[in-house]
Coordinates of C-alpha atoms and ligand atoms in Angstrom, one line a residue:
X14 CA 96.8 -168.4 69.8
X15 CA 97.2 -168.8 66.1
X16 CA 97.1 -165.1 65.0
X17 CA 96.7 -166.1 61.3
X18 CA 93.5 -167.9 62.0
X19 CA 92.2 -165.1 64.1
X20 CA 92.8 -162.6 61.3
X21 CA 91.2 -165.0 58.9
X22 CA 88.1 -164.9 61.0
X23 CA 87.8 -161.2 60.5
X24 CA 88.9 -161.0 56.9
X25 CA 85.9 -163.1 55.7
X26 CA 83.5 -160.4 56.7
X27 CA 85.4 -157.2 57.3
X28 CA 82.2 -155.2 56.9
X29 CA 78.8 -155.9 58.4
X30 CA 77.5 -159.2 57.3
X31 CA 74.1 -158.6 55.6
X32 CA 72.2 -161.4 54.0
X33 CA 71.1 -159.2 51.1
X34 CA 74.7 -158.4 50.2
X35 CA 75.7 -162.1 49.9
X36 CA 75.7 -163.4 46.4
X37 CA 74.7 -167.0 47.2
X38 CA 72.5 -168.7 49.7
X39 CA 74.5 -169.4 52.9
X40 CA 74.5 -172.3 55.3
X41 CA 74.3 -171.9 59.1
X42 CA 75.3 -174.6 61.6
X43 CA 73.3 -173.8 64.8
X44 CA 74.0 -175.3 68.2
X45 CA 71.6 -175.2 71.2
X46 CA 72.4 -176.5 74.7
X47 CA 70.7 -174.0 77.1
X48 CA 68.9 -176.6 79.2
X49 CA 68.4 -180.3 78.7
X50 CA 68.3 -180.7 75.0
X51 CA 71.5 -181.0 72.9
X52 CA 70.5 -179.9 69.4
X53 CA 72.1 -178.9 66.1
X54 CA 70.6 -177.7 62.8
X55 CA 72.0 -177.0 59.4
X56 CA 69.9 -174.2 57.8
X57 CA 70.1 -172.7 54.3
X58 CA 69.3 -169.0 54.2
X59 CA 68.9 -166.6 51.3
X60 CA 67.8 -162.9 51.2
X61 CA 64.1 -162.3 51.2
X62 CA 62.1 -159.1 51.1
X63 CA 60.4 -159.0 54.5
X64 CA 61.9 -162.2 55.9
X65 CA 65.0 -164.3 54.9
X66 CA 64.2 -167.4 52.9
X67 CA 65.2 -170.2 55.2
X68 CA 65.1 -174.0 55.0
X69 CA 66.2 -176.4 57.7
X70 CA 68.3 -179.0 55.9
X71 CA 68.7 -181.2 59.0
X72 CA 67.8 -180.8 62.6
X73 CA 68.8 -183.1 65.4
X74 CA 67.6 -183.0 69.0
X75 CA 69.0 -185.2 71.7
X76 CA 66.7 -184.9 74.7
X77 CA 67.8 -185.7 78.3
X78 CA 64.3 -186.0 79.6
X79 CA 64.8 -189.6 80.7
X80 CA 67.9 -188.7 82.7
X81 CA 66.2 -185.9 84.6
X82 CA 62.8 -187.5 85.0
X83 CA 64.5 -189.8 87.6
X84 CA 65.4 -186.7 89.6
X85 CA 62.0 -185.0 89.1
X86 CA 63.6 -182.0 87.3
X87 CA 66.7 -180.8 85.5
X88 CA 70.0 -181.3 87.4
X89 CA 72.4 -178.7 86.0
X90 CA 75.6 -180.6 86.5
X91 CA 74.1 -183.8 85.1
X92 CA 72.8 -181.8 82.1
X93 CA 76.2 -180.3 81.4
X94 CA 77.9 -183.7 81.5
X95 CA 75.3 -185.1 79.1
X96 CA 75.9 -182.2 76.7
X97 CA 79.6 -182.8 76.8
X98 CA 79.0 -186.4 75.8
X99 CA 76.4 -185.6 73.1
X100 CA 77.4 -182.4 71.5
X101 CA 79.9 -183.8 69.0
X102 CA 77.8 -186.7 67.8
X103 CA 74.7 -184.4 67.5
X104 CA 76.6 -181.8 65.4
X105 CA 78.3 -184.5 63.3
X106 CA 74.9 -186.2 62.5
X107 CA 73.3 -182.8 61.6
X108 CA 76.1 -182.4 59.0
X109 CA 76.3 -186.0 57.9
X110 CA 72.5 -186.2 57.4
X111 CA 72.9 -184.1 54.3
X112 CA 76.4 -185.3 53.3
X113 CA 77.8 -181.9 54.5
X114 CA 81.1 -181.1 56.2
X115 CA 81.9 -178.3 58.5
X116 CA 83.9 -176.5 55.8
X117 CA 80.6 -176.2 53.9
X118 CA 79.2 -173.9 56.6
X119 CA 79.3 -170.1 56.3
X120 CA 78.4 -169.3 59.9
X121 CA 78.2 -171.1 63.2
X122 CA 75.3 -169.9 65.4
X123 CA 75.1 -170.8 69.1
X124 CA 72.8 -170.2 72.0
X125 CA 74.6 -167.7 74.3
X126 CA 71.8 -167.5 76.9
X127 CA 69.6 -167.3 78.8
X128 CA 69.6 -170.8 80.4
X129 CA 71.6 -172.9 82.8
X130 CA 75.2 -171.7 82.9
X131 CA 76.9 -175.2 82.9
X132 CA 74.7 -176.3 79.9
X133 CA 75.2 -173.0 78.0
X134 CA 79.0 -173.2 78.5
X135 CA 79.2 -176.6 76.7
X136 CA 77.6 -175.3 73.5
X137 CA 79.3 -171.9 73.6
X138 CA 82.8 -173.3 74.1
X139 CA 82.2 -176.0 71.5
X140 CA 81.1 -173.4 69.0
X141 CA 84.0 -171.1 69.8
X142 CA 86.5 -173.9 69.3
X143 CA 84.9 -174.9 66.0
X144 CA 84.9 -171.2 64.9
X145 CA 88.5 -170.8 65.9
X146 CA 89.7 -174.0 64.2
X147 CA 87.8 -173.5 61.0
X148 CA 87.7 -169.7 60.6
X149 CA 84.0 -169.7 60.2
X150 CA 82.4 -166.6 61.9
X151 CA 80.4 -167.1 65.1
X152 CA 76.9 -165.7 65.7
X153 CA 76.0 -165.7 69.4
X154 CA 72.3 -166.0 69.6
X155 CA 69.6 -165.3 72.2
X156 CA 67.5 -168.4 73.0
X157 CA 64.4 -166.3 73.6
X158 CA 64.7 -164.7 70.2
X159 CA 64.7 -168.2 68.8
X160 CA 61.4 -168.9 70.5
X161 CA 60.1 -165.5 69.6
X162 CA 60.8 -166.0 65.9
X163 CA 59.8 -169.7 65.7
X164 CA 56.2 -169.1 64.7
X165 CA 57.4 -167.2 61.7
X166 CA 59.3 -170.2 60.4
X167 CA 56.0 -171.5 59.1
X168 CA 55.4 -168.6 56.7
X169 CA 56.3 -168.9 53.1
X170 CA 59.7 -167.3 52.8
X171 CA 58.7 -164.7 50.2
X172 CA 55.5 -163.8 51.9
X173 CA 54.7 -160.1 51.5
X174 CA 51.8 -160.5 53.8
X175 CA 54.3 -160.8 56.7
X176 CA 54.9 -157.1 56.4
X177 CA 51.2 -156.4 56.7
X178 CA 50.9 -158.8 59.7
X179 CA 53.0 -156.5 61.9
X180 CA 52.6 -155.4 64.6
X181 CA 52.7 -158.7 66.3
X182 CA 52.0 -159.4 69.9
X183 CA 53.9 -162.5 70.9
X184 CA 53.3 -164.7 73.9
X185 CA 56.5 -166.8 74.7
X186 CA 55.8 -169.4 77.3
X187 CA 58.5 -171.9 78.3
X188 CA 59.9 -173.7 81.3
X189 CA 62.0 -170.8 82.2
X190 CA 60.2 -167.8 80.8
X191 CA 56.8 -166.2 80.3
X192 CA 57.0 -163.1 78.2
X193 CA 54.7 -160.8 76.2
X194 CA 56.6 -159.0 73.4
X195 CA 55.5 -156.4 70.9
X196 CA 57.1 -156.8 67.5
X197 CA 56.9 -153.8 65.2
X198 CA 59.0 -155.7 62.7
X199 CA 61.8 -158.3 62.8
X200 CA 64.2 -155.8 64.2
X201 CA 62.2 -153.7 66.6
X202 CA 60.7 -155.6 69.5
X203 CA 59.8 -154.6 73.1
X204 CA 59.2 -156.6 76.2
X205 CA 55.8 -155.7 77.4
X206 CA 55.7 -157.9 80.5
X207 CA 57.0 -161.1 82.0
X208 CA 56.5 -163.3 85.0
X209 CA 57.5 -161.9 88.4
X210 CA 58.0 -165.4 89.8
X211 CA 57.4 -168.9 88.3
X212 CA 57.3 -169.3 84.5
X213 CA 54.1 -170.9 83.1
X214 CA 55.9 -174.1 82.1
X215 CA 57.5 -174.3 85.6
X216 CA 54.1 -174.0 87.3
X217 CA 52.9 -177.0 85.1
X218 CA 56.0 -178.9 86.2
X219 CA 55.5 -178.1 89.9
X220 CA 51.8 -179.0 89.9
X221 CA 52.7 -182.3 88.2
X222 CA 55.2 -183.0 90.9
X223 CA 52.6 -182.4 93.6
X224 CA 50.3 -184.9 91.9
X225 CA 53.1 -187.4 91.6
X226 CA 53.1 -187.1 87.8
X227 CA 56.4 -187.5 85.8
X228 CA 58.7 -184.8 84.6
X229 CA 58.2 -182.7 82.4
X230 CA 54.8 -182.1 83.9
X231 CA 53.3 -179.9 81.1
X232 CA 52.2 -182.7 78.7
X233 CA 51.0 -185.0 81.5
X234 CA 49.0 -182.3 83.3
X235 CA 47.5 -181.3 80.0
X236 CA 46.6 -184.9 79.2
X237 CA 44.8 -185.3 82.5
X238 CA 43.1 -181.9 82.2
X239 CA 41.5 -182.9 78.9
X240 CA 39.6 -185.6 80.8
X241 CA 38.7 -183.4 83.8
X242 CA 35.4 -181.6 84.3
X243 CA 35.4 -177.9 83.9
X244 CA 34.2 -175.8 86.9
X245 CA 34.4 -178.6 89.5
X246 CA 37.2 -176.7 91.2
X247 CA 38.0 -173.0 90.9
X248 CA 41.6 -171.7 91.3
X249 CA 42.6 -168.0 91.3
X250 CA 43.7 -166.2 88.2
X251 CA 46.7 -164.2 89.5
X252 CA 47.2 -160.7 88.3
X253 CA 44.5 -161.0 85.7
X254 CA 43.1 -157.5 86.5
X255 CA 46.6 -156.0 87.0
X256 CA 47.2 -153.1 84.6
X257 CA 50.8 -154.3 83.8
X258 CA 51.5 -157.1 81.3
X259 CA 53.3 -159.0 84.0
X260 CA 52.3 -162.5 85.2
X261 CA 52.5 -164.5 88.4
X262 CA 52.1 -168.2 88.8
X263 CA 53.5 -169.0 92.2
X264 CA 50.3 -168.2 94.0
X265 CA 48.3 -170.5 91.7
X266 CA 50.7 -173.3 92.5
X267 CA 50.2 -172.6 96.2
X268 CA 46.5 -172.7 95.7
X269 CA 46.8 -176.1 94.2
X270 CA 48.9 -177.2 97.2
X271 CA 46.4 -175.9 99.7
X272 CA 43.6 -177.6 97.9
X273 CA 45.5 -180.9 97.9
X274 CA 45.9 -180.5 101.7
X275 CA 42.1 -180.7 102.1
X276 CA 42.1 -184.1 100.4
X277 CA 43.0 -187.6 101.8
X278 CA 46.8 -188.0 101.4
X279 CA 46.7 -191.5 100.0
X280 CA 45.4 -192.8 96.7
X281 CA 44.0 -189.7 95.2
X282 CA 41.4 -191.0 92.7
X283 CA 42.2 -190.4 89.0
X284 CA 39.1 -188.3 88.6
X285 CA 40.2 -185.9 91.3
X286 CA 43.6 -185.5 89.7
X287 CA 41.9 -184.9 86.3
X288 CA 39.7 -182.2 87.8
X289 CA 42.6 -180.5 89.6
X290 CA 44.6 -180.5 86.3
X291 CA 41.6 -179.1 84.5
X292 CA 41.1 -176.3 87.0
X293 CA 44.8 -175.5 87.1
X294 CA 45.1 -175.4 83.3
X295 CA 41.9 -173.3 82.9
X296 CA 43.4 -170.8 85.3
X297 CA 46.7 -170.6 83.4
X298 CA 45.0 -170.4 80.0
X299 CA 42.6 -167.7 81.2
X300 CA 45.4 -165.4 82.5
X301 CA 47.6 -165.9 79.4
X302 CA 44.7 -165.4 77.0
X303 CA 43.2 -162.3 78.7
X304 CA 46.5 -160.5 79.1
X305 CA 47.7 -161.4 75.5
X306 CA 44.5 -160.2 73.9
X307 CA 44.5 -157.0 76.1
X308 CA 48.0 -156.2 74.7
X309 CA 46.9 -157.2 71.2
X310 CA 44.0 -154.7 71.3
X311 CA 46.0 -151.9 73.0
X312 CA 48.8 -152.2 70.4
X313 CA 46.5 -152.9 67.5
X314 CA 48.2 -156.1 66.6
X315 CA 47.5 -157.6 63.3
X316 CA 48.8 -161.0 64.4
X317 CA 49.2 -162.8 67.7
X318 CA 52.0 -165.5 67.9
X319 CA 52.6 -168.2 70.5
X320 CA 55.8 -170.1 71.1
X321 CA 57.9 -171.9 73.7
X322 CA 57.4 -175.4 75.2
X323 CA 53.9 -174.4 76.6
X324 CA 52.8 -173.5 73.1
X325 CA 52.3 -177.3 72.6
X326 CA 49.3 -176.9 75.0
X327 CA 46.1 -177.5 72.9
X328 CA 43.7 -175.6 75.3
X329 CA 46.0 -172.5 75.2
X330 CA 46.2 -172.6 71.4
X331 CA 42.4 -173.1 71.0
X332 CA 41.7 -170.3 73.4
X333 CA 44.0 -167.8 71.7
X334 CA 42.8 -168.9 68.3
X335 CA 39.1 -168.3 69.3
X336 CA 39.8 -164.8 70.7
X337 CA 41.9 -163.8 67.6
X338 CA 39.1 -165.0 65.3
X339 CA 36.6 -162.8 67.2
X340 CA 38.9 -159.7 66.7
X341 CA 39.8 -160.6 63.1
X342 CA 43.5 -160.9 64.0
X343 CA 45.8 -163.6 62.6
X344 CA 47.0 -166.3 65.0
X345 CA 50.3 -168.0 64.4
X346 CA 51.4 -170.7 66.9
X347 CA 54.9 -172.2 66.5
X348 CA 54.8 -175.5 64.7
X349 CA 54.9 -178.4 67.1
X350 CA 58.5 -179.4 66.3
X351 CA 59.7 -175.9 67.2
X352 CA 57.8 -175.5 70.5
X353 CA 60.3 -177.3 72.7
X354 CA 64.0 -176.4 72.6
X355 CA 65.6 -177.0 69.3
X356 CA 68.5 -175.7 67.1
X357 CA 66.3 -174.8 64.1
X358 CA 64.9 -171.7 65.9
X359 CA 68.5 -170.7 66.8
X360 CA 69.5 -171.0 63.1
X361 CA 66.4 -168.9 62.3
X362 CA 67.3 -166.2 64.8
X363 CA 70.8 -166.1 63.4
X364 CA 69.4 -165.9 59.8
X365 CA 67.2 -163.0 60.9
X366 CA 70.3 -161.3 62.5
X367 CA 72.0 -161.6 59.1
X368 CA 68.9 -160.3 57.4
X369 CA 68.8 -157.3 59.7
X370 CA 72.5 -156.5 59.3
X371 CA 75.0 -158.3 61.5
X372 CA 78.3 -157.0 62.8
X373 CA 80.6 -160.0 63.3
X374 CA 82.0 -160.3 66.8
X375 CA 85.3 -161.5 68.0
X376 CA 84.7 -165.1 69.2
X377 CA 87.0 -164.5 72.1
X378 CA 84.5 -162.0 73.5
X379 CA 81.6 -164.4 73.4
X380 CA 80.7 -165.9 76.7
X381 CA 77.7 -167.9 78.0
X382 CA 75.3 -165.6 79.7
X383 CA 72.6 -167.3 81.8
X384 CA 70.7 -164.0 82.3
X385 CA 70.8 -162.7 78.7
X386 CA 67.8 -160.4 78.0
X387 CA 66.0 -159.8 74.7
Ligands
KG4_1 O1 60.8 -174.2 75.7 P1 61.0 -175.5 76.5 O2 61.2 -176.8 75.8 O3 62.3 -175.3 77.5 C1 62.6 -174.1 78.1 O4 63.2 -173.2 77.4 O5 62.2 -173.9 79.2 O6 59.8 -175.6 77.5 C2 59.6 -176.7 78.4 C3 58.4 -176.4 79.2 C4 58.2 -177.4 80.4 O7 58.0 -176.7 81.6 C5 57.1 -178.3 80.0 O8 56.3 -178.8 81.1 C6 56.2 -177.3 79.2 O9 57.2 -176.6 78.4 N1 55.3 -178.0 78.3 C7 53.9 -177.9 78.4 C8 53.4 -178.8 77.4 N2 54.4 -179.4 76.7 C9 55.6 -178.9 77.3 N3 53.2 -177.2 79.2 C10 51.8 -177.3 79.1 N4 51.2 -178.1 78.2 C11 52.0 -178.9 77.3 N5 51.4 -179.6 76.4
ZN2 ZN1 63.4 -172.8 75.5

């Protein structure tokens, strides 16, 4: 170990690193590799009143969808190997896009977890090596905080309104997670509930598989659902009346499976698939909307936000938007380019860490954590 380099890492920010104490805008290189997207982003961040002023200068996403669709789902070892191959070119093109070099960066942010361990390790070890070789401090970042903050990326950076828009009730729905979070402000958030079994996106993927649709299933199920007839089939709404803010989607998936068993096994007509998708999507949207709005009322939310891969679902967005309008609450879905996994949201979460007051960590103590909690 080069002790000089290590001490350099800690001489840069001997005190807490707080964005408002920095005299110039800073640049963050963010790296994301938690599942099957290798992504890098260069973000400029400056102090702001309620929210840091952030601007993504370049954002690259290399998706492995094609690789995994052949297997009908993400194969962790194959994902990690693809990350190893892609990570350097992805990071290099994020920098080159704006004519930047690694030495122009002030911080390196990386997704520490949650996610698939082999995938996470590639990003984390790459970022640690870069940090060690360059002396640029490392900011380990929680993937779910990236999703949680991603709807806020849309707001004008100097917005004073944002302060007034708290408390926020946030629904985060992805392939691996389904969470309801109460945000009092950017620093104080609390998990209200989560799935007790399958995640919302996972249930879309599993139903798609049952119907012989390609991976990832969410967009495909949603496309067929939009052409299905409402009310032709009824599926259960699991835990909709349960007092907790937890969710369960595995029973719904089983209900679809049992329904399919009542049908002829060969050549299911397209209209039948469309109606099944519609009934399934309606059940998921109902549960997510009712529980989110119940939390929003209970905690007197001023705004409801929606993020994660499933936030790309138009029916879910429309349903939450309609209910928020009825209650005079703001509704902020994540912008489409930030719904699926990306490094811009990781840069944003790192910028918010710096905005809140960040204590630099020893990069040697940073390890990938597949079960990292918010
Ligand atoms: O956030 P994300 O890209 O990765 C994880 O962190 O898991 O989410 C991917 C999930 C997949 O399960 C995918 O099927 C789902 O998001 N998804 C959708 C839609 N687009 C993507 N689910 C429902 N409707 C969609 N339009
Ligand atoms: Zn994700």
